[in-house]
mmCIF file of C-alpha atoms in Angstrom:
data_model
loop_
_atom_site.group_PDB
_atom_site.id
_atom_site.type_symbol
_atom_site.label_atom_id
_atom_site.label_comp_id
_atom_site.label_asym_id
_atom_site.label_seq_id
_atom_site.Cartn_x
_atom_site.Cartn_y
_atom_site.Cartn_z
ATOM 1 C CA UNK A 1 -17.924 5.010 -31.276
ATOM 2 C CA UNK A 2 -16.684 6.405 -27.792
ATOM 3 C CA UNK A 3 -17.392 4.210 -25.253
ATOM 4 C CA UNK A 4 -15.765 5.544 -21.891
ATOM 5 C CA UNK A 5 -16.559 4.939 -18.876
ATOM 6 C CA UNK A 6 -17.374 8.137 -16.060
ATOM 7 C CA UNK A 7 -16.834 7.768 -12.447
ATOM 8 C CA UNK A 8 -16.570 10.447 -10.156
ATOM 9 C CA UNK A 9 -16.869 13.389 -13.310
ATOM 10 C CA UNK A 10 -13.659 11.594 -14.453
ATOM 11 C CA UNK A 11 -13.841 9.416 -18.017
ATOM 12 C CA UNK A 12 -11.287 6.150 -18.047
ATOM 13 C CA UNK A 13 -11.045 5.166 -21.992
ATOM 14 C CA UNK A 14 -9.548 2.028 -20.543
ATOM 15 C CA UNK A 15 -11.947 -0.568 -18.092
ATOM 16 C CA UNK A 16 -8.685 -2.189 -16.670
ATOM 17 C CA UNK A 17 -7.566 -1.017 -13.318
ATOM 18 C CA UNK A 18 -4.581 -2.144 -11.704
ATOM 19 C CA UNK A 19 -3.470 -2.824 -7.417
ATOM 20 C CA UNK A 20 0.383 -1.932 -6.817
ATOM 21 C CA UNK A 21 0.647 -4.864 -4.203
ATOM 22 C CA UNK A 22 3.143 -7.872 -4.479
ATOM 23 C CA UNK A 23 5.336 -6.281 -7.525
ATOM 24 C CA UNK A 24 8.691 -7.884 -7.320
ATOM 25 C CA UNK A 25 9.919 -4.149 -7.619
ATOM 26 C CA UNK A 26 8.438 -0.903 -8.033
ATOM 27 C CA UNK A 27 10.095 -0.816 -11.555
ATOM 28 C CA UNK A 28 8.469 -3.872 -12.703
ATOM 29 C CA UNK A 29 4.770 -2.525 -11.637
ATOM 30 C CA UNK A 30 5.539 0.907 -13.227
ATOM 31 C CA UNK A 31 6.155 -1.314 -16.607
ATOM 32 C CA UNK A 32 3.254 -3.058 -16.312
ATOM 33 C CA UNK A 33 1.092 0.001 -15.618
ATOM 34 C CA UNK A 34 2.313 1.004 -18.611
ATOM 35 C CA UNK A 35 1.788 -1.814 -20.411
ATOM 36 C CA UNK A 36 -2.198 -2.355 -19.229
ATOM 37 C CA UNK A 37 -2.782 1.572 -20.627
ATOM 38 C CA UNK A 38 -4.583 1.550 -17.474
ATOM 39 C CA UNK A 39 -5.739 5.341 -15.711
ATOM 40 C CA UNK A 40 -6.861 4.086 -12.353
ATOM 41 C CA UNK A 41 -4.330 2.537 -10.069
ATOM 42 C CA UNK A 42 -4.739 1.936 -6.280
ATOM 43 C CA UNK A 43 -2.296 2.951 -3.127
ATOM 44 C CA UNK A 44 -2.265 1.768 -0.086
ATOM 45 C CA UNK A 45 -1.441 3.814 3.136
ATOM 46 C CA UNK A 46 1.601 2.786 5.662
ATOM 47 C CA UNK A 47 3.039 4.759 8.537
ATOM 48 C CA UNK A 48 6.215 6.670 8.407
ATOM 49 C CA UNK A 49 8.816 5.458 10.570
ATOM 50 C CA UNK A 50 11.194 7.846 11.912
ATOM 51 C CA UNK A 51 14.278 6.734 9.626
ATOM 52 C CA UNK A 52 11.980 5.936 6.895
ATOM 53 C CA UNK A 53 14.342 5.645 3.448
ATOM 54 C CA UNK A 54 11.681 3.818 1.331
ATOM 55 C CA UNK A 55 11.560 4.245 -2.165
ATOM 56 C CA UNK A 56 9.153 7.088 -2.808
ATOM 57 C CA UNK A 57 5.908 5.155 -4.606
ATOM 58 C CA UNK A 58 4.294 7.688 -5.782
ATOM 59 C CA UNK A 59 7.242 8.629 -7.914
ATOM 60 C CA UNK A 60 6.282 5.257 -10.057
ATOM 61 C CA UNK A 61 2.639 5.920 -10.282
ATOM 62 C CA UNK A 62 1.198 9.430 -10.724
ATOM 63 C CA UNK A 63 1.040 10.472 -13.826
ATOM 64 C CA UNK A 64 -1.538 13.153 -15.566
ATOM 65 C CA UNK A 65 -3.308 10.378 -16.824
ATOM 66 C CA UNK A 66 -3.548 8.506 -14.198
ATOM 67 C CA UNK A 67 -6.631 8.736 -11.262
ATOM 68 C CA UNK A 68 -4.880 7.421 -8.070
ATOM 69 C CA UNK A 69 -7.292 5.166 -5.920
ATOM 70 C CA UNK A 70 -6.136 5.303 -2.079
ATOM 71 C CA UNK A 71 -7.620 1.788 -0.007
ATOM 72 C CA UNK A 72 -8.769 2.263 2.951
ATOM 73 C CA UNK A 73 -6.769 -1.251 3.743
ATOM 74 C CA UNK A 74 -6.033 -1.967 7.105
ATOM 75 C CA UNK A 75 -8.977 -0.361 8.739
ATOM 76 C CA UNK A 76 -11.752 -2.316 11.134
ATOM 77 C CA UNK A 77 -14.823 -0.205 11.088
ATOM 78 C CA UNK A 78 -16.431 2.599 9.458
ATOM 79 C CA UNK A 79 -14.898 5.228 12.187
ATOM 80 C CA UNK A 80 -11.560 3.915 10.888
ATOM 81 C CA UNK A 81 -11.809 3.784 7.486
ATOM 82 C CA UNK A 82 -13.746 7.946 7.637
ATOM 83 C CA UNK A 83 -10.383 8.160 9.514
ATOM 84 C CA UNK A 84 -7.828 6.701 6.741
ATOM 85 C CA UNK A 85 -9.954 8.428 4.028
ATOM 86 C CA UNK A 86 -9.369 11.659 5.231
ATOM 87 C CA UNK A 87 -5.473 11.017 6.283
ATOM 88 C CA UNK A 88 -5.519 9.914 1.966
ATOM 89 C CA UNK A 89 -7.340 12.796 0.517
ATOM 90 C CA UNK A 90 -4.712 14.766 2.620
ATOM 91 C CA UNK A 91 -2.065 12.829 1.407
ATOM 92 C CA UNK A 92 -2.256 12.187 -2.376
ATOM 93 C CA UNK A 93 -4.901 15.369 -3.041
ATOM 94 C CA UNK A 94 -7.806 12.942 -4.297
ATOM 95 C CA UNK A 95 -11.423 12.584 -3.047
ATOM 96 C CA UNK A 96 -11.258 8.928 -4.513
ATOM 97 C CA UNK A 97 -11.005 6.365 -2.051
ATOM 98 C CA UNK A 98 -11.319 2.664 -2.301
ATOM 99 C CA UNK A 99 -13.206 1.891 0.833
ATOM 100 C CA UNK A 100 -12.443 -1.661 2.209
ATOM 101 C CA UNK A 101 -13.164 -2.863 5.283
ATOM 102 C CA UNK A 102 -12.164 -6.441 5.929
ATOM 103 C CA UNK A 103 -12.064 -6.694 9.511
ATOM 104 C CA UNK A 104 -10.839 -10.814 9.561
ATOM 105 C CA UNK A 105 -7.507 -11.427 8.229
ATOM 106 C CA UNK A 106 -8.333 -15.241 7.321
ATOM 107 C CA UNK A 107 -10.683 -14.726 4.679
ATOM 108 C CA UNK A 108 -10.381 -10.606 4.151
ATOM 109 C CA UNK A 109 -13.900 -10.913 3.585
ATOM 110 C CA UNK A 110 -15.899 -7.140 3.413
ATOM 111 C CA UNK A 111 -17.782 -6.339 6.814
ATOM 112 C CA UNK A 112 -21.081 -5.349 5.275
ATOM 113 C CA UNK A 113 -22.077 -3.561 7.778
ATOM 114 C CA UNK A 114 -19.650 -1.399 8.649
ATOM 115 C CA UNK A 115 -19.116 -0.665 4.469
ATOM 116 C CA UNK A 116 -22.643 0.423 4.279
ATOM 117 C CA UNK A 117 -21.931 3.107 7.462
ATOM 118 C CA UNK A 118 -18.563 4.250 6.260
ATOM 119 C CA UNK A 119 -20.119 4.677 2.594
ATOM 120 C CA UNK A 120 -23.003 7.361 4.137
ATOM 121 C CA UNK A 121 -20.770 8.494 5.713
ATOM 122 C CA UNK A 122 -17.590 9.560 3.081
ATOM 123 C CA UNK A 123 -19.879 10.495 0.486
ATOM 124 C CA UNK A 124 -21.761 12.762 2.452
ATOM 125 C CA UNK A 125 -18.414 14.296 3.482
ATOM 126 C CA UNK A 126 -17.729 14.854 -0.800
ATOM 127 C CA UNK A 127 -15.796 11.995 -1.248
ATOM 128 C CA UNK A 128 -15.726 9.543 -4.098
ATOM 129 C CA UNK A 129 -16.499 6.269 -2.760
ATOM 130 C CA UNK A 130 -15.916 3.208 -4.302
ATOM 131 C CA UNK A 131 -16.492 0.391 -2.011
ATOM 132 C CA UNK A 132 -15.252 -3.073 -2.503
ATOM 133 C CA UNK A 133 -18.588 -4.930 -1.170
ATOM 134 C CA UNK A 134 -19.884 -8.140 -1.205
ATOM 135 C CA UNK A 135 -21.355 -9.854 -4.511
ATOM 136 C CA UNK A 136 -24.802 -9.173 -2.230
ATOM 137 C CA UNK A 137 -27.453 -7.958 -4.924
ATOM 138 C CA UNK A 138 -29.252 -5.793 -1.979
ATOM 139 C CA UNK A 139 -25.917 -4.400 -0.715
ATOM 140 C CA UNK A 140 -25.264 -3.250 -3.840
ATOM 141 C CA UNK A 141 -28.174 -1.380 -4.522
ATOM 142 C CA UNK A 142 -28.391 0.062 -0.839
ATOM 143 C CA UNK A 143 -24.457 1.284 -1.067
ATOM 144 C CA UNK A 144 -26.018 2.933 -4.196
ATOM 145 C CA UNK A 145 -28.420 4.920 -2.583
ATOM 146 C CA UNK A 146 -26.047 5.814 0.211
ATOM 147 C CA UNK A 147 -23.861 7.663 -2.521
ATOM 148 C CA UNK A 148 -21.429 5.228 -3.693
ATOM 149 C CA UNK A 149 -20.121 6.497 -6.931
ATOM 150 C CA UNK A 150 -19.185 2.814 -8.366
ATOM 151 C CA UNK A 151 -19.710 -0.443 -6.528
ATOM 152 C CA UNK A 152 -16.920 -3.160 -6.667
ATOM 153 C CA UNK A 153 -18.112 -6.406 -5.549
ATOM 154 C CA UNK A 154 -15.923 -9.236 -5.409
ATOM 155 C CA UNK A 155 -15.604 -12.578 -7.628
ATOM 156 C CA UNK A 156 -13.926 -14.359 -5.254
ATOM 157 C CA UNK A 157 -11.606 -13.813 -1.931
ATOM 158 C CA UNK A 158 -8.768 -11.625 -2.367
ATOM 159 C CA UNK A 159 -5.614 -12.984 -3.753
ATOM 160 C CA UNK A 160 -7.227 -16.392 -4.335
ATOM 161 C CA UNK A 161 -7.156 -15.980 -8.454
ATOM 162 C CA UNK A 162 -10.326 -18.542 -8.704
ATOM 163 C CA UNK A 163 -12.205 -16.456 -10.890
ATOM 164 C CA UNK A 164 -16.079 -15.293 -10.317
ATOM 165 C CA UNK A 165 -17.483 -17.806 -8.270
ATOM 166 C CA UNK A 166 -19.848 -15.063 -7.686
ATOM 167 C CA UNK A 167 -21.305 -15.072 -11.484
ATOM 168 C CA UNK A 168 -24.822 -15.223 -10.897
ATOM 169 C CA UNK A 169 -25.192 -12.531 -8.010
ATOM 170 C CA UNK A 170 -22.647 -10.678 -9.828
ATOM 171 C CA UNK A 171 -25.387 -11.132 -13.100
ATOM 172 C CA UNK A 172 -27.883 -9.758 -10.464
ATOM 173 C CA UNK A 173 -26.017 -6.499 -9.579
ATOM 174 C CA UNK A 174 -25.060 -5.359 -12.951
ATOM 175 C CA UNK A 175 -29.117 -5.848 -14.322
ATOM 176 C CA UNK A 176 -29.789 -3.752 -11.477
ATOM 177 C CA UNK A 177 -27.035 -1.147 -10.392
ATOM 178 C CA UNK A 178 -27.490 2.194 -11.773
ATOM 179 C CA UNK A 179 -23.706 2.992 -11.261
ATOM 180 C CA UNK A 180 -20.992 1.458 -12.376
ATOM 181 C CA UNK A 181 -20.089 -2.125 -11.434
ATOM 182 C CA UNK A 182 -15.986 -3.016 -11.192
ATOM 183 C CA UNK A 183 -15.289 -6.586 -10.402
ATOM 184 C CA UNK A 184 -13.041 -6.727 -7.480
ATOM 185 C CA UNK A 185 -10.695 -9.621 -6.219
ATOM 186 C CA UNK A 186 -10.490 -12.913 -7.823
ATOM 187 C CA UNK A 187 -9.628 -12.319 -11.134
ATOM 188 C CA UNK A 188 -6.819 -14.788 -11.928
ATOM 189 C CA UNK A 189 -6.444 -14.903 -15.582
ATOM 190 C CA UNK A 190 -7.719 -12.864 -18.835
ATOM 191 C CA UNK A 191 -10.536 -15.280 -19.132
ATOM 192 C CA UNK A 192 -12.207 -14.685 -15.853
ATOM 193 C CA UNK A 193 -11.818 -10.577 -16.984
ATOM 194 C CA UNK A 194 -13.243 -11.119 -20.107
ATOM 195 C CA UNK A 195 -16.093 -13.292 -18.809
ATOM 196 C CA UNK A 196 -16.809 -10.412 -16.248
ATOM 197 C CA UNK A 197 -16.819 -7.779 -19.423
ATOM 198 C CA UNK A 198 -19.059 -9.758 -21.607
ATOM 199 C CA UNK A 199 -21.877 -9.845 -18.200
ATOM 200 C CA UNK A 200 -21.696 -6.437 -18.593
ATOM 201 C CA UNK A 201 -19.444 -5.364 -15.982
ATOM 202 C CA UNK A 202 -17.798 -1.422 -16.015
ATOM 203 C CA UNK A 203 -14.741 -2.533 -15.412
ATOM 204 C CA UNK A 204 -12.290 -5.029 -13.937
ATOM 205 C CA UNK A 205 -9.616 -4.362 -10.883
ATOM 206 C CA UNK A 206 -6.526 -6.466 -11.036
ATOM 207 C CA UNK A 207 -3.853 -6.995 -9.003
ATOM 208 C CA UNK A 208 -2.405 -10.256 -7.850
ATOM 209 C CA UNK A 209 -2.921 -11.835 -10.870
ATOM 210 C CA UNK A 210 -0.660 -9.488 -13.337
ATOM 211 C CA UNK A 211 1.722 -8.839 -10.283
ATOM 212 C CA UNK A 212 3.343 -12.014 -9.773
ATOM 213 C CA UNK A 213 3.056 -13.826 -12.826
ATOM 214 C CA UNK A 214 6.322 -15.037 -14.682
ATOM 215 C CA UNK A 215 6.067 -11.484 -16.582
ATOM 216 C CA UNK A 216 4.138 -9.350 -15.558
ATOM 217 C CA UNK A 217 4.366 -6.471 -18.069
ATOM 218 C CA UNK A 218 3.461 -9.400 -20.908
ATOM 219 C CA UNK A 219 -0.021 -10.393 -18.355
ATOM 220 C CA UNK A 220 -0.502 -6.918 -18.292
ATOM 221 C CA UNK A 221 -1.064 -6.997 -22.237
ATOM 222 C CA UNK A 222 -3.438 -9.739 -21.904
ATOM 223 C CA UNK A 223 -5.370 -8.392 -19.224
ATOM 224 C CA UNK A 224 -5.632 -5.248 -21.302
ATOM 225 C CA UNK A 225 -6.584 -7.190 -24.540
ATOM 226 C CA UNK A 226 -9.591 -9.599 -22.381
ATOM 227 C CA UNK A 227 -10.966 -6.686 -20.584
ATOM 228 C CA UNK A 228 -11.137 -4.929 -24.424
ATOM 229 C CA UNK A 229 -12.182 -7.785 -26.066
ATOM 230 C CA UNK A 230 -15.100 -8.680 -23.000
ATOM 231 C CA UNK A 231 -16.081 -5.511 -23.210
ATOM 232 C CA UNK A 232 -16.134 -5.275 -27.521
ATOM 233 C CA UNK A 233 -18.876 -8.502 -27.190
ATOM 234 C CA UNK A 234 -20.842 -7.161 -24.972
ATOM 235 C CA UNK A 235 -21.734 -4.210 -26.489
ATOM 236 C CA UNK A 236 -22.215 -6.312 -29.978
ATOM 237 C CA UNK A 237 -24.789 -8.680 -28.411
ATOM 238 C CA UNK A 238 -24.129 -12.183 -27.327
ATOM 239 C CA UNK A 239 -26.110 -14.510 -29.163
ATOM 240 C CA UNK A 240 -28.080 -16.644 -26.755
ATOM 241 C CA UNK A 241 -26.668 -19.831 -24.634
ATOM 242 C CA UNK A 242 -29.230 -22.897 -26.109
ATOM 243 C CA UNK A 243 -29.205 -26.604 -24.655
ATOM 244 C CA UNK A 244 -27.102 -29.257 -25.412
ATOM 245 C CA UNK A 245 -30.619 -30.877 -26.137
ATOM 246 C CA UNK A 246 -31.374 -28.916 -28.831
ATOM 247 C CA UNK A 247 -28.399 -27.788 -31.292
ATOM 248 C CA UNK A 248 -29.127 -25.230 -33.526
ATOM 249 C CA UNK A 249 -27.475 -25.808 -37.345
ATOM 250 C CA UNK A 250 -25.301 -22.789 -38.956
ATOM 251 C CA UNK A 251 -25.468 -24.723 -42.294
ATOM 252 C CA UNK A 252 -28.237 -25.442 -44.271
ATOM 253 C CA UNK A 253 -29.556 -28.977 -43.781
ATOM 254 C CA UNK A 254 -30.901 -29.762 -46.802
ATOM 255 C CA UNK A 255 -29.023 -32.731 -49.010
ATOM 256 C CA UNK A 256 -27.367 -31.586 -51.765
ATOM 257 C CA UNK A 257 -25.038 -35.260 -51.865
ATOM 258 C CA UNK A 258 -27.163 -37.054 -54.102
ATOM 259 C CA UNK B 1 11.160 38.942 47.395
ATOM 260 C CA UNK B 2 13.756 36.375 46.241
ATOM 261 C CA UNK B 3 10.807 33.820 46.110
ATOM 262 C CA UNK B 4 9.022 35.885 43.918
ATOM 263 C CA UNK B 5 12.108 35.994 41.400
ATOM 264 C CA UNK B 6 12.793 32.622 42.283
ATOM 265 C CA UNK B 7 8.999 31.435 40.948
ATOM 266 C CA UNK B 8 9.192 33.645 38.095
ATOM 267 C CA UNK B 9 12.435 32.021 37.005
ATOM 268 C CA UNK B 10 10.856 28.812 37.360
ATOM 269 C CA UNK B 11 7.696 29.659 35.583
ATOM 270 C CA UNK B 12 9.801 31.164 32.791
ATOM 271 C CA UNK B 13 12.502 28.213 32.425
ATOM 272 C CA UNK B 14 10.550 25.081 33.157
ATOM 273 C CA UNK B 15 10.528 22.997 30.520
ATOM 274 C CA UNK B 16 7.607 20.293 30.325
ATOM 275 C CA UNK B 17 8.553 17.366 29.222
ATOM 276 C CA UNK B 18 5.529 14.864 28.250
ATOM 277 C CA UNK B 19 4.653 11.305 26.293
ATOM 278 C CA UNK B 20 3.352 11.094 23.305
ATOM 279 C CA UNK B 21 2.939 8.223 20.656
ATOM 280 C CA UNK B 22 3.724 8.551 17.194
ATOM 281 C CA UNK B 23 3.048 5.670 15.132
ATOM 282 C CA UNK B 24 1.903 3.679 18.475
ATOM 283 C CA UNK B 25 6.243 4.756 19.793
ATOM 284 C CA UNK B 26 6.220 5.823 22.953
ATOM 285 C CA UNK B 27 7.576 9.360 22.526
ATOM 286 C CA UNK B 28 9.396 11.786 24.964
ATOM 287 C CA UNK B 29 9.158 15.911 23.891
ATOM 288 C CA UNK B 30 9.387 19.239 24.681
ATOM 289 C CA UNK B 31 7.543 20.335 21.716
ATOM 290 C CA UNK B 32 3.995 22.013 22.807
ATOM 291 C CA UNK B 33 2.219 21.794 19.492
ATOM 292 C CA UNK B 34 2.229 19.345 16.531
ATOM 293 C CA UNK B 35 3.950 21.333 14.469
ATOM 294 C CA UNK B 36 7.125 21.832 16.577
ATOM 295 C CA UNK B 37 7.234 17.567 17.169
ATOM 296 C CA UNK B 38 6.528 17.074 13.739
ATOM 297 C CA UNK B 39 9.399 19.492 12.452
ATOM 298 C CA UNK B 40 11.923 17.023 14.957
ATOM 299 C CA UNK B 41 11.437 15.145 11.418
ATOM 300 C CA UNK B 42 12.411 15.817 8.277
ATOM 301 C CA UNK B 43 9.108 14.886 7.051
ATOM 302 C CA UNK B 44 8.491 15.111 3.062
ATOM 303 C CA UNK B 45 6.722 18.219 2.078
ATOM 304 C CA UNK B 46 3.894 16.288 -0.659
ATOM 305 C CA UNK B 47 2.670 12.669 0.034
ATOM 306 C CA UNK B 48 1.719 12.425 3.599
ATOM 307 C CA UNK B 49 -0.760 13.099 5.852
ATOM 308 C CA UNK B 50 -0.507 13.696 10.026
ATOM 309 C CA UNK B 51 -3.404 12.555 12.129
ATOM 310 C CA UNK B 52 -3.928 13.598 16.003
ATOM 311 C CA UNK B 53 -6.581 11.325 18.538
ATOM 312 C CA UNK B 54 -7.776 9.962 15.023
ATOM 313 C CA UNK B 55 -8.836 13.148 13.483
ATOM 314 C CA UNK B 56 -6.658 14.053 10.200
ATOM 315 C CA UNK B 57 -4.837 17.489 10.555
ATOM 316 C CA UNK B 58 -4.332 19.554 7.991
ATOM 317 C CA UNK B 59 -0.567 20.871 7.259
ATOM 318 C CA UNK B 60 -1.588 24.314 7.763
ATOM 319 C CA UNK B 61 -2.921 23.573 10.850
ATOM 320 C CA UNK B 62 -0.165 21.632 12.651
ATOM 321 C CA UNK B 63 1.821 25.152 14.199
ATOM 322 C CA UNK B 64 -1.862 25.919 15.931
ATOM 323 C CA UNK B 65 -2.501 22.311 17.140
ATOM 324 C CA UNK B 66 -1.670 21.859 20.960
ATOM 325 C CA UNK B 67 -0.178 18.469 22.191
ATOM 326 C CA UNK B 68 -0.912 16.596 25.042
ATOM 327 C CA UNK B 69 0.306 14.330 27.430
ATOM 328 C CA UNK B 70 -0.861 10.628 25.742
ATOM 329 C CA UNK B 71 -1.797 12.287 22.429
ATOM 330 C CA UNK B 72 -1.907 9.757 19.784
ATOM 331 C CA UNK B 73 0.063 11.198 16.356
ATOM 332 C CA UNK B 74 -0.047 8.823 12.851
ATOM 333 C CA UNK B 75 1.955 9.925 10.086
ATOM 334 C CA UNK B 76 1.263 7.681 7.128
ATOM 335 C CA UNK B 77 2.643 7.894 3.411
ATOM 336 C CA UNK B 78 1.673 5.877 0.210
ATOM 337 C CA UNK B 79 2.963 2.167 -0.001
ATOM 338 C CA UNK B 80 1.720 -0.709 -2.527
ATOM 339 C CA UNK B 81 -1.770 -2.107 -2.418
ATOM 340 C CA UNK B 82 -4.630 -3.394 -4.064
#
């Protein structure tokens, strides 16, 4: 059975996609790219200094097989982010962007608002928007009709690695959305990606969580093997959560001792 | 007469000298259009992108753009982010 997922005309056999922030070095991140068998890896935009000598980035991550996925990180409204979506479909030849506005550096949070406006905006203009969004049910649907090709709400505050406090809204969206749903910031450990599969989720995006633990190219593995394995039950059917009032026997109850 | 050379000298060897800001740096060139300041750096030929007043410029279009004094240029590349 082929079970790939389509965003943007493009197929990704694998539901795993991986940030390139807070790699000790860009060898280590290239490994664990590698290692997740991920295609869709995000970039983030900086300026060039005048005696810039940095390590060229993109050297480490495109590959044929890999979509990039420029952020639009940074940014403080929608005229801003229109602005650095345009400076990275210029820049790394993609009409994917990753459209985050997060206009308060404490919690990063996504400015609805301003998402929603940007959103319109971009796709109208032919690009691929995915925008990281708020675990906001309505949000969801109305980024949808504004021409969002994927919606990626979050599961908790970026960086945090507390998993999906967001579960039942995030429940919500993926009932509803008629594109496909990546879980966004959060995700701290293969469990929390395989929870998000087995809801029913596209896809998962992971970054801080694979980039600095002890190895990362080994949590790269797992990440790969939870979002398969999520993704494996969901399609075979959960069987249904019961009470603890009412336990359900497996075995056959009938004496056979005496 | 000797004026009239005497302008036309001047007209032909002034050089204007204006601010600009690249990257938010304050800026001092001769260059009259983006692509002249922008070849002043040995910029990469893939991987960037050059934006002028907040509108992105194509590289094709950077000999044709016109500077001016207080324009604001952003040259940005890729760097690591989620």
């Amino acid at each position: 059975m082929t079970d790939t997922l389509t965003i943007g005309g493009r197929s990704f056999a694998s539901r795993l996609f991986l940030g390139t922030g807070k790699f000790r070095s860009n060898e280590e991140m290239a490994a664990a790219i590698a290692a997740s068998g991920t295609e869709m890896v995000t970039v983030a935009m900086k300026r060039v200094d005048a005696d810039d000598r940095d390590d060229d980035l993109l050297a480490h991550v495109r590959r044929p097989d890999i979509q990039l996925l420029p952020n639009t990180s940074g940014v403080r409204d929608a005229d801003e982010a229109v602005f650095a979506a345009t400076l990275a479909r210029e820049a790394f030849g993609t009409p994917f962007v990753k459209l985050e506005i997060h206009p308060d550096p404490r919690h990063l949070l996504p400015d609805s608002v301003e998402t929603l406006r940007a959103t319109e905006r971009l796709a109208a203009d032919g690009f691929i928007v995915l925008p990281y969004c708020q675990a906001d049910p309505t949000l969801c649907k109305r980024l949808e009709e504004a021409g969002a090709a994927a919606v990626m709400p979050l599961g908790a505050p970026i960086g945090t690695n507390m998993g999906l406090r967001t579960r039942d809204f995030l429940e919500i969206i993926i009932a509803d959305a008629a594109v496909p749903v990546i879980i966004d910031a959060g995700i701290g450990a293969p469990s929390h990606a395989a929870a998000a599969m087995e809801m029913g989720a596209s896809a998962c995006l992971v970054n801080t969580a694979i980039a600095v633990a002890g190895n990362p190219v080994a949590m790269a593995r797992a990440f790969a093997d939870a979002v398969r394995c999520g993704r494996e039950a969901y399609l075979a059917g959960l069987a249904q959560t019961g009470s603890v009032m009412q336990a359900e026997a497996s075995s056959p109850l009938t004496a056979f001792l005496d | 007469m000797a004026c009239t050379v005497c302008r036309l000298f001047n007209h032909i060897f002034t050089v204007i000298v204006m601010e600009v800001f690249i990257n938010g740096q304050s800026h001092t060139t001769t260059s009259t259009t983006l692509g002249a300041l922008l070849d002043e750096r040995q910029l990469p030929p893939t991987g960037i992108a050059v934006g002028l007043n907040g509108r992105m410029v194509p590289r094709t279009q950077w000999a044709a753009s016109p500077l001016s004094e207080g324009d604001k240029v952003v040259i940005i590349k890729a760097a690591c982010g989620g």
